[in-house]
PDB file of C-alpha atoms in Angstrom:
ATOM      1  CA  MET A 103      37.086-191.865 -29.106  1.00 46.00           C
ATOM      2  CA  PRO A 104      33.004-192.757 -28.520  1.00 49.00           C
ATOM      3  CA  VAL A 105      30.333-190.895 -29.227  1.00 52.00           C
ATOM      4  CA  GLN A 106      28.948-188.767 -26.417  1.00 49.00           C
ATOM      5  CA  THR A 107      25.182-187.853 -26.523  1.00 53.00           C
ATOM      6  CA  HIS A 108      23.888-184.735 -24.841  1.00 58.00           C
ATOM      7  CA  ASP A 109      22.183-186.589 -21.939  1.00 60.00           C
ATOM      8  CA  HIS A 110      24.419-189.947 -21.829  1.00 60.00           C
ATOM      9  CA  TYR A 111      21.484-192.183 -22.279  1.00 58.00           C
ATOM     10  CA  ALA A 112      22.452-195.031 -24.597  1.00 58.00           C
ATOM     11  CA  TRP A 113      19.115-196.343 -25.528  1.00 62.00           C
ATOM     12  CA  THR A 114      17.101-195.321 -28.432  1.00 83.00           C
ATOM     13  CA  ALA A 115      13.131-194.956 -28.207  1.00 85.00           C
ATOM     14  CA  TYR A 116      12.813-198.278 -30.116  1.00 85.00           C
ATOM     15  CA  THR A 117      15.002-200.237 -27.515  1.00 88.00           C
ATOM     16  CA  THR A 118      12.978-198.412 -24.679  1.00 89.00           C
ATOM     17  CA  TRP A 119       9.634-199.445 -26.065  1.00 90.00           C
ATOM     18  CA  GLN A 120      10.725-202.792 -26.837  1.00 92.00           C
ATOM     19  CA  THR A 121      11.872-203.561 -23.373  1.00 92.00           C
ATOM     20  CA  SER A 122       8.663-202.110 -22.273  1.00 92.00           C
ATOM     21  CA  VAL A 123       6.882-204.591 -24.502  1.00 93.00           C
ATOM     22  CA  ASP A 124       8.661-207.086 -23.548  1.00 94.00           C
ATOM     23  CA  ARG A 125       7.710-206.843 -19.624  1.00 95.00           C
ATOM     24  CA  LEU A 126       3.864-206.817 -20.838  1.00 95.00           C
ATOM     25  CA  ILE A 127       1.803-210.142 -20.019  1.00 94.00           C
ATOM     26  CA  GLN A 128       1.280-211.908 -23.275  1.00 93.00           C
ATOM     27  CA  PRO A 129      -2.511-210.391 -24.025  1.00 93.00           C
ATOM     28  CA  ALA A 130      -1.461-206.705 -23.168  1.00 95.00           C
ATOM     29  CA  ALA A 131       1.363-207.192 -25.253  1.00 94.00           C
ATOM     30  CA  MET A 132      -0.871-208.788 -28.064  1.00 93.00           C
ATOM     31  CA  PHE A 133      -3.176-205.662 -27.405  1.00 93.00           C
ATOM     32  CA  LEU A 134      -0.636-203.562 -28.264  1.00 94.00           C
ATOM     33  CA  GLN A 135       0.096-205.528 -31.476  1.00 94.00           C
ATOM     34  CA  TYR A 136      -3.317-205.404 -33.062  1.00 91.00           C
ATOM     35  CA  CYS A 137      -4.116-201.922 -31.926  1.00 91.00           C
ATOM     36  CA  SER A 138      -1.045-200.635 -34.805  1.00 92.00           C
ATOM     37  CA  PHE A 139      -3.315-202.026 -37.838  1.00 91.00           C
ATOM     38  CA  LEU A 140      -6.237-199.796 -36.329  1.00 90.00           C
ATOM     39  CA  HIS A 141      -6.166-196.367 -36.585  1.00 90.00           C
ATOM     40  CA  HIS A 142      -3.988-194.757 -33.736  1.00 90.00           C
ATOM     41  CA  ASN A 143      -6.553-192.485 -32.256  1.00 89.00           C
ATOM     42  CA  GLY A 144     -10.151-193.647 -31.144  1.00 87.00           C
ATOM     43  CA  ILE A 145      -9.285-196.902 -29.759  1.00 87.00           C
ATOM     44  CA  SER A 146     -12.193-198.689 -27.584  1.00 82.00           C
ATOM     45  CA  ASP A 147     -13.646-201.590 -26.351  1.00 76.00           C
ATOM     46  CA  TYR A 148     -16.635-201.019 -28.541  1.00 61.00           C
ATOM     47  CA  ALA A 149     -15.085-202.644 -31.470  1.00 58.00           C
ATOM     48  CA  SER A 150     -14.755-205.952 -29.657  1.00 59.00           C
ATOM     49  CA  LYS A 151     -17.489-206.516 -26.770  1.00 60.00           C
ATOM     50  CA  TYR A 152     -20.436-207.000 -29.811  1.00 54.00           C
ATOM     51  CA  THR A 153     -18.808-209.305 -31.897  1.00 56.00           C
ATOM     52  CA  PHE A 154     -19.388-212.611 -29.830  1.00 54.00           C
ATOM     53  CA  ALA A 155     -22.768-212.587 -31.068  1.00 52.00           C
ATOM     54  CA  SER A 156     -21.984-212.235 -35.012  1.00 51.00           C
ATOM     55  CA  ASP A 157     -23.890-213.509 -37.755  1.00 56.00           C
ATOM     56  CA  GLY A 158     -21.147-213.302 -40.244  1.00 59.00           C
ATOM     57  CA  PRO A 159     -18.725-216.347 -41.211  1.00 64.00           C
ATOM     58  CA  SER A 160     -18.405-219.893 -39.152  1.00 66.00           C
ATOM     59  CA  GLU A 161     -16.654-219.567 -36.061  1.00 68.00           C
ATOM     60  CA  GLU A 162     -13.845-221.947 -37.368  1.00 73.00           C
ATOM     61  CA  ASP A 163     -13.364-218.864 -39.947  1.00 72.00           C
ATOM     62  CA  LEU A 164     -13.295-216.304 -37.107  1.00 81.00           C
ATOM     63  CA  GLN A 165     -10.827-218.637 -34.954  1.00 85.00           C
ATOM     64  CA  GLU A 166      -8.024-215.911 -34.672  1.00 88.00           C
ATOM     65  CA  PRO A 167     -10.267-212.826 -33.795  1.00 86.00           C
ATOM     66  CA  LEU A 168     -12.382-214.933 -31.421  1.00 85.00           C
ATOM     67  CA  GLU A 169      -9.040-216.442 -29.620  1.00 89.00           C
ATOM     68  CA  PHE A 170      -8.075-213.030 -29.198  1.00 89.00           C
ATOM     69  CA  LEU A 171     -11.116-211.635 -27.885  1.00 88.00           C
ATOM     70  CA  SER A 172     -11.352-214.460 -25.692  1.00 87.00           C
ATOM     71  CA  ARG A 173      -8.750-212.914 -23.398  1.00 89.00           C
ATOM     72  CA  PHE A 174     -11.405-210.076 -22.715  1.00 88.00           C
ATOM     73  CA  LEU A 175     -14.097-212.499 -21.428  1.00 85.00           C
ATOM     74  CA  GLY A 176     -15.277-213.334 -18.023  1.00 86.00           C
ATOM     75  CA  PRO A 177     -16.132-216.942 -16.738  1.00 88.00           C
ATOM     76  CA  SER A 178     -19.832-216.424 -18.192  1.00 87.00           C
ATOM     77  CA  GLY A 179     -18.097-216.054 -21.543  1.00 82.00           C
ATOM     78  CA  GLU A 180     -19.617-212.319 -21.366  1.00 84.00           C
ATOM     79  CA  TRP A 181     -17.642-209.527 -22.472  1.00 84.00           C
ATOM     80  CA  ASP A 182     -15.591-208.313 -19.065  1.00 89.00           C
ATOM     81  CA  SER A 183     -14.894-204.530 -19.047  1.00 88.00           C
ATOM     82  CA  LEU A 184     -12.873-204.926 -15.828  1.00 92.00           C
ATOM     83  CA  GLN A 185     -10.731-207.440 -17.595  1.00 91.00           C
ATOM     84  CA  PHE A 186     -10.205-205.359 -20.714  1.00 91.00           C
ATOM     85  CA  SER A 187      -9.629-202.264 -18.155  1.00 93.00           C
ATOM     86  CA  ASN A 188      -6.643-204.352 -16.322  1.00 95.00           C
ATOM     87  CA  ILE A 189      -5.058-205.378 -20.198  1.00 94.00           C
ATOM     88  CA  THR A 190      -4.963-202.010 -21.391  1.00 95.00           C
ATOM     89  CA  ASN A 191      -3.933-200.431 -17.603  1.00 96.00           C
ATOM     90  CA  GLU A 192      -0.998-202.672 -17.839  1.00 96.00           C
ATOM     91  CA  VAL A 193      -0.179-201.366 -21.667  1.00 96.00           C
ATOM     92  CA  GLN A 194      -0.773-197.559 -20.389  1.00 96.00           C
ATOM     93  CA  ALA A 195       1.747-198.145 -17.344  1.00 96.00           C
ATOM     94  CA  TYR A 196       4.512-198.018 -19.809  1.00 94.00           C
ATOM     95  CA  SER A 197       3.145-195.176 -21.934  1.00 93.00           C
ATOM     96  CA  LEU A 198       2.837-197.339 -25.040  1.00 94.00           C
ATOM     97  CA  ILE A 199      -0.984-196.080 -25.392  1.00 95.00           C
ATOM     98  CA  SER A 200      -2.775-193.492 -23.337  1.00 95.00           C
ATOM     99  CA  LEU A 201      -6.326-192.584 -22.442  1.00 93.00           C
ATOM    100  CA  ASP A 202      -8.928-189.985 -22.899  1.00 92.00           C
ATOM    101  CA  THR A 203     -10.643-189.890 -19.876  1.00 91.00           C
ATOM    102  CA  GLU A 204     -13.455-187.694 -21.232  1.00 91.00           C
ATOM    103  CA  LYS A 205     -14.000-189.616 -24.201  1.00 86.00           C
ATOM    104  CA  LYS A 206     -12.762-193.264 -22.828  1.00 86.00           C
ATOM    105  CA  LEU A 207     -10.809-193.394 -26.107  1.00 88.00           C
ATOM    106  CA  PHE A 208      -7.329-195.009 -26.413  1.00 92.00           C
ATOM    107  CA  SER A 209      -4.570-193.534 -28.473  1.00 94.00           C
ATOM    108  CA  ILE A 210      -1.230-194.702 -29.765  1.00 93.00           C
ATOM    109  CA  HIS A 211       1.538-192.006 -30.005  1.00 93.00           C
ATOM    110  CA  PRO A 212       2.214-192.327 -34.125  1.00 91.00           C
ATOM    111  CA  LEU A 213       6.107-193.085 -33.625  1.00 92.00           C
ATOM    112  CA  VAL A 214       4.654-196.347 -31.168  1.00 93.00           C
ATOM    113  CA  TYR A 215       2.527-197.044 -33.460  1.00 92.00           C
ATOM    114  CA  ALA A 216       4.768-197.210 -36.641  1.00 92.00           C
ATOM    115  CA  TRP A 217       6.890-199.256 -34.789  1.00 92.00           C
ATOM    116  CA  SER A 218       4.426-201.845 -32.933  1.00 92.00           C
ATOM    117  CA  ARG A 219       3.468-202.455 -36.679  1.00 90.00           C
ATOM    118  CA  THR A 220       6.719-202.900 -37.556  1.00 91.00           C
ATOM    119  CA  THR A 221       7.063-205.652 -34.626  1.00 91.00           C
ATOM    120  CA  VAL A 222       4.629-207.831 -36.121  1.00 92.00           C
ATOM    121  CA  SER A 223       6.008-211.045 -37.313  1.00 91.00           C
ATOM    122  CA  ASN A 224       2.779-211.838 -39.162  1.00 91.00           C
ATOM    123  CA  PRO A 225       1.390-208.931 -40.178  1.00 90.00           C
ATOM    124  CA  GLU A 226      -1.000-210.486 -42.884  1.00 88.00           C
ATOM    125  CA  LYS A 227      -2.649-212.352 -39.979  1.00 89.00           C
ATOM    126  CA  TYR A 228      -2.648-209.534 -37.695  1.00 89.00           C
ATOM    127  CA  MET A 229      -4.360-207.419 -40.558  1.00 87.00           C
ATOM    128  CA  SER A 230      -7.031-210.067 -41.256  1.00 85.00           C
ATOM    129  CA  THR A 231      -7.990-210.886 -37.351  1.00 87.00           C
ATOM    130  CA  THR A 232      -8.135-206.965 -37.092  1.00 86.00           C
ATOM    131  CA  GLY A 233     -10.363-206.571 -40.422  1.00 83.00           C
ATOM    132  CA  SER A 234     -12.709-209.745 -38.717  1.00 83.00           C
ATOM    133  CA  ILE A 235     -13.232-207.737 -35.598  1.00 83.00           C
ATOM    134  CA  LEU A 236     -14.242-204.691 -37.014  1.00 82.00           C
ATOM    135  CA  GLY A 237     -16.875-206.626 -39.175  1.00 79.00           C
ATOM    136  CA  MET A 238     -17.729-208.217 -36.492  1.00 78.00           C
ATOM    137  CA  ALA A 239     -18.632-205.119 -34.600  1.00 75.00           C
ATOM    138  CA  LEU A 240     -20.066-203.228 -37.118  1.00 73.00           C
ATOM    139  CA  SER A 241     -22.697-206.283 -37.942  1.00 70.00           C
ATOM    140  CA  LYS A 242     -23.993-206.602 -34.169  1.00 65.00           C
ATOM    141  CA  HIS A 243     -24.180-202.759 -33.168  1.00 59.00           C
ATOM    142  CA  PRO A 244     -27.388-202.258 -31.281  1.00 60.00           C
ATOM    143  CA  GLN A 245     -29.719-200.177 -33.994  1.00 60.00           C
ATOM    144  CA  HIS A 246     -30.401-197.503 -31.145  1.00 58.00           C
ATOM    145  CA  ASP A 247     -26.087-197.031 -31.217  1.00 58.00           C
ATOM    146  CA  ILE A 248     -25.211-197.927 -34.944  1.00 55.00           C
ATOM    147  CA  GLN A 249     -24.719-194.034 -36.151  1.00 57.00           C
ATOM    148  CA  LEU A 250     -22.765-192.843 -33.517  1.00 54.00           C
ATOM    149  CA  ARG A 251     -20.644-196.244 -33.167  1.00 57.00           C
ATOM    150  CA  SER A 252     -20.526-196.433 -37.076  1.00 60.00           C
ATOM    151  CA  LEU A 253     -19.002-192.858 -36.870  1.00 65.00           C
ATOM    152  CA  ALA A 254     -16.327-194.290 -34.301  1.00 71.00           C
ATOM    153  CA  ILE A 255     -15.290-197.495 -36.237  1.00 75.00           C
ATOM    154  CA  CYS A 256     -15.120-195.424 -39.529  1.00 76.00           C
ATOM    155  CA  PRO A 257     -11.362-194.335 -39.214  1.00 76.00           C
ATOM    156  CA  HIS A 258     -10.471-197.865 -38.468  1.00 77.00           C
ATOM    157  CA  VAL A 259     -12.475-199.495 -41.177  1.00 76.00           C
ATOM    158  CA  GLU A 260     -11.023-196.809 -43.285  1.00 77.00           C
ATOM    159  CA  LEU A 261      -7.701-197.810 -42.504  1.00 77.00           C
ATOM    160  CA  ALA A 262      -8.351-201.375 -42.956  1.00 76.00           C
ATOM    161  CA  VAL A 263      -9.230-200.376 -46.103  1.00 73.00           C
ATOM    162  CA  GLN A 264      -6.182-198.626 -47.248  1.00 74.00           C
ATOM    163  CA  MET A 265      -4.221-201.411 -46.408  1.00 72.00           C
ATOM    164  CA  ASP A 266      -6.158-203.897 -48.418  1.00 64.00           C
ATOM    165  CA  ALA A 267      -7.278-205.722 -45.585  1.00 55.00           C
ATOM    166  CA  GLN A 268      -9.920-208.726 -46.192  1.00 54.00           C
ATOM    167  CA  VAL A 269     -12.604-206.810 -43.613  1.00 53.00           C
ATOM    168  CA  ALA A 270     -14.523-209.816 -43.661  1.00 47.00           C
ATOM    169  CA  LEU A 271     -17.313-208.664 -46.496  1.00 46.00           C
ATOM    170  CA  VAL A 272     -19.414-211.372 -45.354  1.00 41.00           C
ATOM    171  CA  PHE A 273     -20.843-209.136 -42.646  1.00 46.00           C
ATOM    172  CA  LYS A 274     -22.069-206.298 -44.800  1.00 44.00           C
ATOM    173  CA  GLY A 275     -25.512-208.343 -45.283  1.00 42.00           C
ATOM    174  CA  ASN A 276     -25.905-208.682 -41.811  1.00 43.00           C
ATOM    175  CA  MET A 277     -25.911-204.686 -41.171  1.00 44.00           C
ATOM    176  CA  ASN A 278     -29.740-204.016 -41.672  1.00 43.00           C
TER     177      ASN A 278
END
């Protein structure tokens, strides 16, 4: 005799999330996966938009992070907030992330966050890339903005350190 559920819904939450991710365009799916290596609250584009003028490791060493971040650039090679919005709007459309419109920060439900991390085929690569993005962001924040932004990025850096990420220490000397 088949087991009957209360609402007769056959899919698990994980199946529903996977179906949603399968429908995302590749940059949106990658964005969600990279976000699963940040803290699940307080995700913003601030970590990304300051990264391209970094004085840290060579471009060769930063190939993965720069390749990922290039999806958010306009034709002139500058950060494109509209491109970022298009990608994040797609992920939001499937309720995989939510936006606090007042603070302009994204969050991922802890269960979606934990599940998304398990779907990554090479977690070390994702963590390393995320650590490099954080390093670039910290090294390039404008001086007038550094204290506030450093506070906002702190939970992400703490998580990276807890996960034993190689948060590009080469950037440390550039944070004067």
